[in-house]
Short mmCIF file of C-alpha atoms (C1' of nucleotides) and ligand atoms in Angstrom, two decimals:
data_model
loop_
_atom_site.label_atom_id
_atom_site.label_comp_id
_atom_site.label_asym_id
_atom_site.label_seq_id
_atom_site.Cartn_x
_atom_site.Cartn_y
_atom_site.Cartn_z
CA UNK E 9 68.10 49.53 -5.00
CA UNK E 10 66.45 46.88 -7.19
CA UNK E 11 63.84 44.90 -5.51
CA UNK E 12 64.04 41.18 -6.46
CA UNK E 13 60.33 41.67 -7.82
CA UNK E 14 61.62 44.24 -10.14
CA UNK E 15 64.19 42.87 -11.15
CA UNK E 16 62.02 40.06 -12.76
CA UNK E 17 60.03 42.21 -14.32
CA UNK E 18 63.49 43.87 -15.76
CA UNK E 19 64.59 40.70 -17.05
CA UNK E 20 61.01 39.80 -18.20
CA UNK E 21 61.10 42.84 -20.52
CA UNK E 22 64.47 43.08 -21.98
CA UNK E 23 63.60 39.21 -23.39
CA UNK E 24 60.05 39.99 -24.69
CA UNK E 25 61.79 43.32 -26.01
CA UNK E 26 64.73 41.71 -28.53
CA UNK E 27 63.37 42.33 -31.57
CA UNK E 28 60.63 45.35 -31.81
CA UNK E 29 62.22 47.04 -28.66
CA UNK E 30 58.69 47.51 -27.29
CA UNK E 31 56.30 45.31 -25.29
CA UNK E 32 52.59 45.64 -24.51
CA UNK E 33 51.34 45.09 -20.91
CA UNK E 34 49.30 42.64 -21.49
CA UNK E 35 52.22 40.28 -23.10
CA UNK E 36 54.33 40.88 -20.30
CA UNK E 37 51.46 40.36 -18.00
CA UNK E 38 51.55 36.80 -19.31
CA UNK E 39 55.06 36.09 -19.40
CA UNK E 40 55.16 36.96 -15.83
CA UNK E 41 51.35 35.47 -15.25
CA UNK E 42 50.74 38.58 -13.47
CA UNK E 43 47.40 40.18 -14.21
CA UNK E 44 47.21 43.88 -16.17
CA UNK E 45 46.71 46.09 -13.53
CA UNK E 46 49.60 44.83 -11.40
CA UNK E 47 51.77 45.57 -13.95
CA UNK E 48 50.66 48.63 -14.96
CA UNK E 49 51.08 50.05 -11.55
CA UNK E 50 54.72 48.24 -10.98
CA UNK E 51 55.63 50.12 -14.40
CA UNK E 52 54.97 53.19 -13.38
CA UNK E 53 57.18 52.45 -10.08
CA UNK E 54 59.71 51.48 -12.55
CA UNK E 55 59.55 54.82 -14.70
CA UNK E 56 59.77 56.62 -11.30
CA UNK E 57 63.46 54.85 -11.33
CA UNK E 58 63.94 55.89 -15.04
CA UNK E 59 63.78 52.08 -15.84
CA UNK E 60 61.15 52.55 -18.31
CA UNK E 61 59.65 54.49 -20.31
CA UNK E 62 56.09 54.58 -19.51
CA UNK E 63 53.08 56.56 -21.19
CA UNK E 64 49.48 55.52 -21.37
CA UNK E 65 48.28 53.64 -23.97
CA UNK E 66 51.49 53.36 -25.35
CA UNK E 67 54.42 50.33 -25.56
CA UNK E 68 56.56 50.07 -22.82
CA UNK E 69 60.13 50.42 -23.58
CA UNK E 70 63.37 49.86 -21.12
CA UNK E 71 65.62 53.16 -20.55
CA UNK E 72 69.06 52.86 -21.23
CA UNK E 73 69.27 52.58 -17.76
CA UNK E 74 66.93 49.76 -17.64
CA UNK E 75 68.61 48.25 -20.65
CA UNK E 76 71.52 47.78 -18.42
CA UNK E 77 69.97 46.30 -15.32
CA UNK E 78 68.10 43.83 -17.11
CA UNK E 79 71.30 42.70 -18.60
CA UNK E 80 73.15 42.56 -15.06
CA UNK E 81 70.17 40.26 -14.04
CA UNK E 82 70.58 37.85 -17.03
CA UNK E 83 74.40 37.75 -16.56
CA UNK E 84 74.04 36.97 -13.80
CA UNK E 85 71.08 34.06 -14.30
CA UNK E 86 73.30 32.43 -17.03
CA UNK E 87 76.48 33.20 -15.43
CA UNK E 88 74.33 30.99 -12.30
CA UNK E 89 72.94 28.10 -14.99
CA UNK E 90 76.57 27.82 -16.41
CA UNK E 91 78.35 27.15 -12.88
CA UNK E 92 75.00 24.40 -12.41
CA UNK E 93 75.68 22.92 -15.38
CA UNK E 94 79.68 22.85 -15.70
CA UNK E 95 80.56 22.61 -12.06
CA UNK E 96 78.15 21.15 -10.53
CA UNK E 97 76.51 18.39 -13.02
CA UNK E 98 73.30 19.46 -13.22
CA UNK E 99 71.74 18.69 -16.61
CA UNK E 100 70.83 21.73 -19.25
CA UNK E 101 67.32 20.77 -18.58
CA UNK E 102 67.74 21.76 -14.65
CA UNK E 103 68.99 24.64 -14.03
CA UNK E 104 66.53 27.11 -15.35
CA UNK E 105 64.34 27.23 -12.01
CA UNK E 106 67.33 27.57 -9.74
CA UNK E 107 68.91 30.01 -11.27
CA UNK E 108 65.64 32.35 -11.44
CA UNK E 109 65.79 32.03 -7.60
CA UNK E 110 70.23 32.82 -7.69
CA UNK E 111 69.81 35.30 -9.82
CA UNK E 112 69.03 37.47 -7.05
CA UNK E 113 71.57 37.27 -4.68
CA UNK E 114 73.44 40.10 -3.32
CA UNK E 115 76.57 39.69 -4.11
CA UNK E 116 79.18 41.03 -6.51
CA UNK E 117 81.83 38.60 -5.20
CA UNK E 118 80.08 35.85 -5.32
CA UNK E 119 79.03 36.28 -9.31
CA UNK E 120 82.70 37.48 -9.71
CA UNK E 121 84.07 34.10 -8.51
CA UNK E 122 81.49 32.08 -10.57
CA UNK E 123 82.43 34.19 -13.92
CA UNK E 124 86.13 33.36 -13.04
CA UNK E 125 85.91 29.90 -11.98
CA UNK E 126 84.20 29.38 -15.59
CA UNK E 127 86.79 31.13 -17.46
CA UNK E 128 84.47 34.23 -18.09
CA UNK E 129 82.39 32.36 -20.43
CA UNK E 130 80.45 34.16 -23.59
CA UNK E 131 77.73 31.87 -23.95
CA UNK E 132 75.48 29.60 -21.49
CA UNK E 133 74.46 26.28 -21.13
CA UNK E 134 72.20 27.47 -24.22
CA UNK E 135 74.11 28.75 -26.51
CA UNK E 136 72.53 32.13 -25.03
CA UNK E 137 75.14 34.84 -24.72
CA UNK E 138 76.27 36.02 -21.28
CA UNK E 139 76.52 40.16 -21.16
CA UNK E 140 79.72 41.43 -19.73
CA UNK E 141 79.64 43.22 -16.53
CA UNK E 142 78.53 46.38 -18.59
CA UNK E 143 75.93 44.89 -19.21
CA UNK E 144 77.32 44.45 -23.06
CA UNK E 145 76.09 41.56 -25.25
CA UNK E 146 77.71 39.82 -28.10
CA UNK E 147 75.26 39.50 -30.30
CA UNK E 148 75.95 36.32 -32.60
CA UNK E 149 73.76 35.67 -35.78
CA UNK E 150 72.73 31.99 -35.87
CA UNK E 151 70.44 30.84 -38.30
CA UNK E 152 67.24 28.49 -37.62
CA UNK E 153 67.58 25.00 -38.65
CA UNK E 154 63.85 25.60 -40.09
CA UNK E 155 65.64 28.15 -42.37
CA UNK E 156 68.17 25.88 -43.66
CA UNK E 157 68.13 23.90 -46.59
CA UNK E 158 68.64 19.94 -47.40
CA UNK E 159 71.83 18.93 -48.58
CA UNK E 160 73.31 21.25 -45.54
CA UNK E 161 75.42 20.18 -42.56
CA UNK E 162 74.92 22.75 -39.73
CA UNK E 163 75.95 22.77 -36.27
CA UNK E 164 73.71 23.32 -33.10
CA UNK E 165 74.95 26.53 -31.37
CA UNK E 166 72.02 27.59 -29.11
CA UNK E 167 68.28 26.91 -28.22
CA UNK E 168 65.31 29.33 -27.81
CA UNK E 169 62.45 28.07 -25.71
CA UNK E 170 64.99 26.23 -23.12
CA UNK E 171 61.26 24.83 -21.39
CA UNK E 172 62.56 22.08 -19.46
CA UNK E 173 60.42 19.51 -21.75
CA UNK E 174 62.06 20.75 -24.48
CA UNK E 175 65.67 20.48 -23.97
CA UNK E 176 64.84 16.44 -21.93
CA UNK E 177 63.52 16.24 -25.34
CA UNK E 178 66.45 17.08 -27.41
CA UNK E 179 68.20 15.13 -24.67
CA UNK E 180 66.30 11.81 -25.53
CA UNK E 181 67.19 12.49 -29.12
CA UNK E 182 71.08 12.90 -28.26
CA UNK E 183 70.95 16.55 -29.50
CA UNK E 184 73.58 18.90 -27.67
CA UNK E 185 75.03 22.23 -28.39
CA UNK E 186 77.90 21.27 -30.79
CA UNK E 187 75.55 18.43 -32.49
CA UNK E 188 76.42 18.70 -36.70
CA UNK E 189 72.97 18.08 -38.09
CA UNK E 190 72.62 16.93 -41.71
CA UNK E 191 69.86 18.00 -43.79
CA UNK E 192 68.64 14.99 -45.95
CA UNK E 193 65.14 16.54 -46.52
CA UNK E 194 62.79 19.01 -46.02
CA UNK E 195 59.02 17.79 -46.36
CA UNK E 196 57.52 21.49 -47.92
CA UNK E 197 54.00 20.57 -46.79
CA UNK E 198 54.77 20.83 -43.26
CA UNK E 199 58.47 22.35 -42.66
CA UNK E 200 59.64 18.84 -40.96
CA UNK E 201 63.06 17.90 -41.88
CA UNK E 202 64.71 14.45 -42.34
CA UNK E 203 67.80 14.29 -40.89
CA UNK E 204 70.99 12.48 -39.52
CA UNK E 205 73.76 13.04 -36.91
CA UNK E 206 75.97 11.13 -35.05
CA UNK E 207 76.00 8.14 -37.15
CA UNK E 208 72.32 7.87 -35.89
CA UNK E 209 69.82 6.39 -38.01
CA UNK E 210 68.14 8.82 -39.71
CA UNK E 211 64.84 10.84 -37.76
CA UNK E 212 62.09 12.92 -38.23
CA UNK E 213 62.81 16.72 -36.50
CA UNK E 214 59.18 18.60 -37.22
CA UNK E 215 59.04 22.11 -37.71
CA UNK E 216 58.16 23.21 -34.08
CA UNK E 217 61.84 21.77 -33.30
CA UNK E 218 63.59 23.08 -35.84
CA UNK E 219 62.30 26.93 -35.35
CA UNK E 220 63.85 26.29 -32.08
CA UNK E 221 67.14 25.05 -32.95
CA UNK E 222 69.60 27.58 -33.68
CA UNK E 223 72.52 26.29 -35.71
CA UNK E 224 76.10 27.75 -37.69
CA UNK E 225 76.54 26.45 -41.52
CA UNK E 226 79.60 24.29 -41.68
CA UNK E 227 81.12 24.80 -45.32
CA UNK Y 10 55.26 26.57 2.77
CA UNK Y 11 57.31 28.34 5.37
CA UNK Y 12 58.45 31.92 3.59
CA UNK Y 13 61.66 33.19 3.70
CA UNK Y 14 61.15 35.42 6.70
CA UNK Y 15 59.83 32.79 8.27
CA UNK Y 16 62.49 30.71 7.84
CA UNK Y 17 64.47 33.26 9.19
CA UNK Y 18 62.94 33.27 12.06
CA UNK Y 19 63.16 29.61 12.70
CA UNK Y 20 66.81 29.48 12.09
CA UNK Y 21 67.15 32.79 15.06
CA UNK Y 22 65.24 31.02 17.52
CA UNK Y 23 66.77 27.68 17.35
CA UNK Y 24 70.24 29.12 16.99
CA UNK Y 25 69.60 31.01 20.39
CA UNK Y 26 67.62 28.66 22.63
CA UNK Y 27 70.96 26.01 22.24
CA UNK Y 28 70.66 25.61 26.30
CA UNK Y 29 67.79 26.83 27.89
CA UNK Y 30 65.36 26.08 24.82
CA UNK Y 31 63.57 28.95 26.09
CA UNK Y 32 63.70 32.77 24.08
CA UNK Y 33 62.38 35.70 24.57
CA UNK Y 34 61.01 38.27 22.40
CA UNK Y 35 63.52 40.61 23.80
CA UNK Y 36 65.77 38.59 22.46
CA UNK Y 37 64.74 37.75 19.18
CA UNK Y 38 64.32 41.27 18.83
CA UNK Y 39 67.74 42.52 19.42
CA UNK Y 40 68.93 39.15 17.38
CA UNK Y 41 67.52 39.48 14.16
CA UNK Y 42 67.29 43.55 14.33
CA UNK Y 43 63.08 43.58 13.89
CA UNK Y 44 61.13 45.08 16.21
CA UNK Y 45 59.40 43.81 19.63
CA UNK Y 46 55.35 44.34 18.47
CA UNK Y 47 56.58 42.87 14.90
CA UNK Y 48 58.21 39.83 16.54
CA UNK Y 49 55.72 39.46 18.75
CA UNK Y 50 52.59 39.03 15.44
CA UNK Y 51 55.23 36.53 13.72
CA UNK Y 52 55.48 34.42 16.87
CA UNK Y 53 51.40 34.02 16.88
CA UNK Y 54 51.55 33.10 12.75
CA UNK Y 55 54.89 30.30 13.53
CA UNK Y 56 52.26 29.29 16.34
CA UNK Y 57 49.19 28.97 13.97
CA UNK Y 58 51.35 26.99 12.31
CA UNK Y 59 52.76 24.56 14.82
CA UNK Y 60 56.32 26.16 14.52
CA UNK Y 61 56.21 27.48 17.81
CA UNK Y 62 54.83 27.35 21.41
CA UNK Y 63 53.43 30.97 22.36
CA UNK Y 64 51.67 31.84 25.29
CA UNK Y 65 51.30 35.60 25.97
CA UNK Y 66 54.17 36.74 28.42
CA UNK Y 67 56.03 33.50 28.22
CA UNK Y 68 59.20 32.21 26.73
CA UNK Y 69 59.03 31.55 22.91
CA UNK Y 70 60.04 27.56 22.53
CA UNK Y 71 60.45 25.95 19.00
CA UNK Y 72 58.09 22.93 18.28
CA UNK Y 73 59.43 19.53 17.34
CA UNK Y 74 58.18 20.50 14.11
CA UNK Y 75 59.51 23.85 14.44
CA UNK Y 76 63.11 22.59 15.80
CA UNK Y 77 63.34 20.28 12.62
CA UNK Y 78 62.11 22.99 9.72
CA UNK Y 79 65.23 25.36 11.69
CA UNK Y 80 67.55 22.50 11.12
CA UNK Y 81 66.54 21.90 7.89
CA UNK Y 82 67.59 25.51 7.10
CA UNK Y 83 70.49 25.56 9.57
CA UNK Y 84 71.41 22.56 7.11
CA UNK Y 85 71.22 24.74 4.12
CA UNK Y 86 72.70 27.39 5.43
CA UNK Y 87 75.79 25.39 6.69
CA UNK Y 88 76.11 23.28 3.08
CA UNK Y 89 75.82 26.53 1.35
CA UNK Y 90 78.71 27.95 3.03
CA UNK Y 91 80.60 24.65 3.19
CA UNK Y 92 80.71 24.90 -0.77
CA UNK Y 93 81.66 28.52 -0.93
CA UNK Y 94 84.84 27.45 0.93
CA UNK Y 95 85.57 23.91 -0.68
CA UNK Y 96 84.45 24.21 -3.86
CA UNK Y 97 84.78 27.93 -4.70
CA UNK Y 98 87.57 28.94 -2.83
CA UNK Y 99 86.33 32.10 -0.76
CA UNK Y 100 87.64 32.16 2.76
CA UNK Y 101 85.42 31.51 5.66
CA UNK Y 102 85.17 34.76 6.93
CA UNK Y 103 83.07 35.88 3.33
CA UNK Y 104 80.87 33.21 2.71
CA UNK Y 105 78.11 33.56 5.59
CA UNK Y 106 75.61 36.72 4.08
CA UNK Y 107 75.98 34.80 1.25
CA UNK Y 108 74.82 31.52 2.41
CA UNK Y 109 72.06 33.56 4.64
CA UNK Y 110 70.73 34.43 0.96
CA UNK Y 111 71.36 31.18 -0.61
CA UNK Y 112 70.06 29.10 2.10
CA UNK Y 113 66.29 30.26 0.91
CA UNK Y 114 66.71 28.27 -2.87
CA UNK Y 115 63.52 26.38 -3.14
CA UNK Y 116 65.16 22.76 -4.93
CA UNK Y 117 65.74 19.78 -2.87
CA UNK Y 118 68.08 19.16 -6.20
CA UNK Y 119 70.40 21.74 -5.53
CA UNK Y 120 71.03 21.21 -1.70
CA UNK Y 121 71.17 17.41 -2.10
CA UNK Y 122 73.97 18.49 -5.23
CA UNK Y 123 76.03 20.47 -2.83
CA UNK Y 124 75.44 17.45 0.07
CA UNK Y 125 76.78 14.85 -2.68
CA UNK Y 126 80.14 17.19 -4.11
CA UNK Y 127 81.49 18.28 -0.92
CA UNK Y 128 81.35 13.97 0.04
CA UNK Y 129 78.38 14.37 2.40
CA UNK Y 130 80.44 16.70 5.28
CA UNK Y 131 79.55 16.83 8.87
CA UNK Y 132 80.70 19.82 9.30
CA UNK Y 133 80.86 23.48 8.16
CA UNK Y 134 83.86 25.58 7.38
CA UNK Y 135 83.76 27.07 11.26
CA UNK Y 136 83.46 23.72 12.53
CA UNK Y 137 79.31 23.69 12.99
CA UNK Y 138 77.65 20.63 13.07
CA UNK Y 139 75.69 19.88 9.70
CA UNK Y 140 72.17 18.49 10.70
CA UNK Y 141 71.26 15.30 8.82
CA UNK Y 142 68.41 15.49 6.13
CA UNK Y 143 66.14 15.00 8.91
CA UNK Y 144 67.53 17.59 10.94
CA UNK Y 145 69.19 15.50 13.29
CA UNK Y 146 72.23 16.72 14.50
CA UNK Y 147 75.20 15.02 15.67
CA UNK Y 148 76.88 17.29 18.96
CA UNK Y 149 80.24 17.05 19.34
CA UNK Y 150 80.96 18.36 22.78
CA UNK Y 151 84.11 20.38 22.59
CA UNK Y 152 86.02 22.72 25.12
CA UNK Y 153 86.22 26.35 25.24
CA UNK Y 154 89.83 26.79 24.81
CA UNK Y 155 89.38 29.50 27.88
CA UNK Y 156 88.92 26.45 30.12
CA UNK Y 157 92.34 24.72 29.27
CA UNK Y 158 94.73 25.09 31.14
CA UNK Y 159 98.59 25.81 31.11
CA UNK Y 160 100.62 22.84 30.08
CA UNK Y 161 97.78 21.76 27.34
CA UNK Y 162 98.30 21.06 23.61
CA UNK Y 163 94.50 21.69 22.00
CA UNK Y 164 93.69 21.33 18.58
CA UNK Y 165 91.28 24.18 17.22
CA UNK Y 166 88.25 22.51 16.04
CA UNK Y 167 85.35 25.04 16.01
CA UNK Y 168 84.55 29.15 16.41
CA UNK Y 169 81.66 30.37 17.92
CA UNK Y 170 80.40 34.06 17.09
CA UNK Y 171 81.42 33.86 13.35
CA UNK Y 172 81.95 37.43 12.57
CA UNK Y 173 83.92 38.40 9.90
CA UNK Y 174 86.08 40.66 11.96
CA UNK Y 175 86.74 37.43 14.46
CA UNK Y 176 87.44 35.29 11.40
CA UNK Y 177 89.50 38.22 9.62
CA UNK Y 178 91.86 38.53 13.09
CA UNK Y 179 92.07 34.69 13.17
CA UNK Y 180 93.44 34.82 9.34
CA UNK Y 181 95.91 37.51 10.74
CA UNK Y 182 97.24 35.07 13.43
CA UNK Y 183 97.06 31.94 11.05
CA UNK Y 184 95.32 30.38 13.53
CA UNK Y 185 92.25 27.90 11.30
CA UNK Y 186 90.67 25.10 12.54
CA UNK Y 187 92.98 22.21 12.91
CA UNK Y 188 95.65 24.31 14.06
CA UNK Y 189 97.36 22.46 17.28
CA UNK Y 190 98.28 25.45 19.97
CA UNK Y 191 100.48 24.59 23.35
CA UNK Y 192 99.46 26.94 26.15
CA UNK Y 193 102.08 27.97 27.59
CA UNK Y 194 100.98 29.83 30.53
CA UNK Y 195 97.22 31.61 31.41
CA UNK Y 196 97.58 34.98 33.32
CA UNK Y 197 94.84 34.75 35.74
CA UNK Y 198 94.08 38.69 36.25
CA UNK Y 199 92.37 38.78 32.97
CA UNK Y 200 92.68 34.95 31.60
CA UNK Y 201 94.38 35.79 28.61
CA UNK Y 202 96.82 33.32 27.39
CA UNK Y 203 100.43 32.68 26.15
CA UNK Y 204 100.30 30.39 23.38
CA UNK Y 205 102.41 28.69 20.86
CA UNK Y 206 101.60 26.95 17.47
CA UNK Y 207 102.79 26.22 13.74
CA UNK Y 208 106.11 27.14 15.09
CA UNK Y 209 105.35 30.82 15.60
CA UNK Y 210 106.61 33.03 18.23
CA UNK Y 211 104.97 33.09 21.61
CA UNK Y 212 101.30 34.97 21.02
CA UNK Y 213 99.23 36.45 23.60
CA UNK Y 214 95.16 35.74 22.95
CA UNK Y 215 93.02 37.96 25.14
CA UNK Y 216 89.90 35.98 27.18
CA UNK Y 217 87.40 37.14 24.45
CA UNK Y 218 89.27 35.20 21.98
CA UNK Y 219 90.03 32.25 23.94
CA UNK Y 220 86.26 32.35 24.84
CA UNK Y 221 85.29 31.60 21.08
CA UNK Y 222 87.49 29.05 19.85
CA UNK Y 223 86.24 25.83 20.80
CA UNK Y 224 89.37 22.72 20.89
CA UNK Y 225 89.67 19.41 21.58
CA UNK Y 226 92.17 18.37 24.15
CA UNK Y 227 95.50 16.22 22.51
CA UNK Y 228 97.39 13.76 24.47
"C1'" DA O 25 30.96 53.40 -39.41
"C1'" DC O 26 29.56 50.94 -35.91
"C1'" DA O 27 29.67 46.78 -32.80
"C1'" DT O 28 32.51 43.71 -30.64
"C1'" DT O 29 36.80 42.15 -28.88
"C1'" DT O 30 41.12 43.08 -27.01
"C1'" DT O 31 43.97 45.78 -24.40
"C1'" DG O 32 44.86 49.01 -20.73
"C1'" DT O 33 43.73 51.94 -16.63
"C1'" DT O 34 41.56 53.31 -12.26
"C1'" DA O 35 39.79 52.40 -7.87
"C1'" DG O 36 39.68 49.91 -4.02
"C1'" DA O 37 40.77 45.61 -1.29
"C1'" DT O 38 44.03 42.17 0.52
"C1'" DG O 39 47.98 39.89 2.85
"C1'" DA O 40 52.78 39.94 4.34
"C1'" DA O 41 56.08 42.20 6.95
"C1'" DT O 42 57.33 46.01 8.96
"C1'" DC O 43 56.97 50.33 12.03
"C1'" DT O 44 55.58 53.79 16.19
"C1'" DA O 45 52.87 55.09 20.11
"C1'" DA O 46 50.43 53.75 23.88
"C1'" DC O 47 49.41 50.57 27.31
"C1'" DA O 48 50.10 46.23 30.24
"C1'" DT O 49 52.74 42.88 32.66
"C1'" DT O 50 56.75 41.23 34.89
"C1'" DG O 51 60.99 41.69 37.34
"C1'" DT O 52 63.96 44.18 40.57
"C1'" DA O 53 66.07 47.26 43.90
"C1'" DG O 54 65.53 49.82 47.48
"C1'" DC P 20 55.87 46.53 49.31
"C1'" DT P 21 56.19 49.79 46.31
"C1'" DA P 22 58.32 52.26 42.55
"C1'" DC P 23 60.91 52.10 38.51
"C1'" DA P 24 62.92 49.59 34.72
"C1'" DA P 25 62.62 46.08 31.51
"C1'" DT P 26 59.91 43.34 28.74
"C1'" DG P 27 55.83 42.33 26.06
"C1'" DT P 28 51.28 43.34 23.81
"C1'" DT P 29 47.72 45.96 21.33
"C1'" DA P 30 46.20 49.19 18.05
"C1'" DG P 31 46.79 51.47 14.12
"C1'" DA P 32 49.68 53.03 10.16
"C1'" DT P 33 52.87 52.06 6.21
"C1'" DT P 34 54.98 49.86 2.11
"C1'" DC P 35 55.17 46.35 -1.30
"C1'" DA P 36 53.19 43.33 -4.39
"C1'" DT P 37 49.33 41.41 -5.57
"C1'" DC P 38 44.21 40.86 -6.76
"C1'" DT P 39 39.06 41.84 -8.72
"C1'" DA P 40 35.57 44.82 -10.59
"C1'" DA P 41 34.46 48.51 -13.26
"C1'" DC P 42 35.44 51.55 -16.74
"C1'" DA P 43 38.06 53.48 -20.96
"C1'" DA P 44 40.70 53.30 -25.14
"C1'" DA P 45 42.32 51.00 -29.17
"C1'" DA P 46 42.06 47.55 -32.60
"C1'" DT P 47 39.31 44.63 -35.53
"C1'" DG P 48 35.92 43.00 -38.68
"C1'" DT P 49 31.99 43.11 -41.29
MN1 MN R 3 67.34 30.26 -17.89
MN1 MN R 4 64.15 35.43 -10.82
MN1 MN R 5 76.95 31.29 8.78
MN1 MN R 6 68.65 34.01 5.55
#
DNA sequence: ACATTTTGTTAGATGAATCTAACATTGTAG
DNA sequence: CTACAATGTTAGATTCATCTAACAAAATGT
């Protein structure tokens, strides 16, 4: 049995983990804004449950095991922020805090009927990818609008840092998932990119926005 | 901030005082499956905090402070399931240790969503009043279908003691609330009942039954 | 290479919610 | 009215998740 607690830090791990496959304490300590020690003593409850693998000094690293339970969790928060958002109207901007709370439920019903009253989805209100109930992600390679070039058209596909300020943001600027951006300029001295969409005039995205736009090349 | 187990709590004593108004930590106990000595310390922290009257020895009795936070979860609680049935399609006897999980969602948001989609309902899929948003509620004062007598045409219009084994019989018989039964005759040896409805054969309900479905009487 | 900063661990305390064992009060049945 | 049963409280222990203070290891920079 996963504790709720745990379970967060699961979750907390597998997303600091995506690229190096390790994290220190002391990041995770602040992505949870729990201090060192308390983490250092919940991982070694967690390697106790072969959910991580924990030596001193070292990186911690999920198990396989843990792997998979993280990914259960985050099905089932973006399994949760998709049913807010589609079913329910709540904005993208939203749904982030209630779903940290639904995420926990007990129930394998209940996250059952969401995923089929959604039409088992593959990606969330985010463009984020929902695991299967294997805990099995389909990885898709987007691109960074800050990595793209002028003279492209790309479409938006997903957003890292979903911070609620963020995405109300993007939402004041008419910027959705789906949103075919095209790249009139890129100023080199600071990264910021002129561009146009939507028969908008054209704006100013700076570079902090486009690292954190995740977009598809449209030929 | 009242904590989940707190709220818990709450929702047990004001869902058992209904007459007197009075529990005991006997009770409670037995109710929510916790100890006497641990009952007992949470009744003097709900009374620190104006939830409840405790005096050693004595009944417990909710506050008006204490009655309202219960009804605010009772609310909750009731919505929550309300949407499982209307919205998401389970039946009514799955959706309550769901909603008892759900109901502790901290976002005024989310509960005023599910209020607003299911067209502000008064009522919960088992026919319980839903308190107002100040935890008013508004009684309906029905009869015990075990106090009708022969001759009678009722029309179901609430259960009491929600199990899912009461609701799963209940399926079995097609009887739901709304259902319009003519009793036919009332042995009086064990007041069990000879019943008709929806065009069914005759059907015998035992006194236990006829104890928990609550009707109101048709002309 | 050493001093300083950053990161991580150990030890011990705390608060919430629970338990058992022992004792106290209240209610009840002869 | 007394004895026994039922109910309730007190005291002390436990588990979980957290903290601070002190110490230790690793990384960094001159
Ligand atoms: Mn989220
Ligand atoms: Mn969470
Ligand atoms: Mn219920
Ligand atoms: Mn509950």
């Amino acid at each position: 049995m996963i504790s709720l607690t745990e379970e967060n830090y699961l979750k907390a791990l597998f997303n600091l983990a995506n690229n190096a496959g390790e994290v220190n304490v002391n990041e995770l300590s602040k992505q949870l804004d729990i201090k060192m020690p308390t983490v250092t003593s919940m991982m070694k409850k967690l390697a106790e449950k072969k959910l991580v693998h924990y030596e001193s000094y070292k990186p911690l690293r999920l198990t396989e095991k843990g792997k998979k339970e993280a990914a259960l969790v985050i099905r089932k928060h973006r399994l949760t922020e998709m049913f807010l958002v589609d079913k329910m109207g709540f904005g993208w901007e939203e749904v982030h805090d209630i779903a940290e709370q639904v995420e926990h439920v007990r129930s394998a019903v209940f996250f059952d009927k969401l995923d089929e009253l959604l039409g088992f989805p593959k990606i969330d209100p985010h463009g984020a990818p929902i695991p299967d109930k294997n805990g099995k992600f389909a990885w898709i390679a987007y691109d960074k609008l800050s990595d793209c070039h002028a003279g492209e058209t790309v479409k938006v596909s997903a957003v890292i840092h979903t911070s609620s300020e963020f995405l109300k943001f993007l939402n004041n600027r008419e910027i959705r998932l789906g949103t075919k951006i095209k790249i009139k300029s890129v100023e080199s001295f600071d990264g910021s990119m002129i561009v146009s969409y939507d028969n908008r005039p054209a704006d100013t995205l700076t570079h902090t926005v486009c690292e954190r736009l995740l977009v598809e090349k449209t030929k």
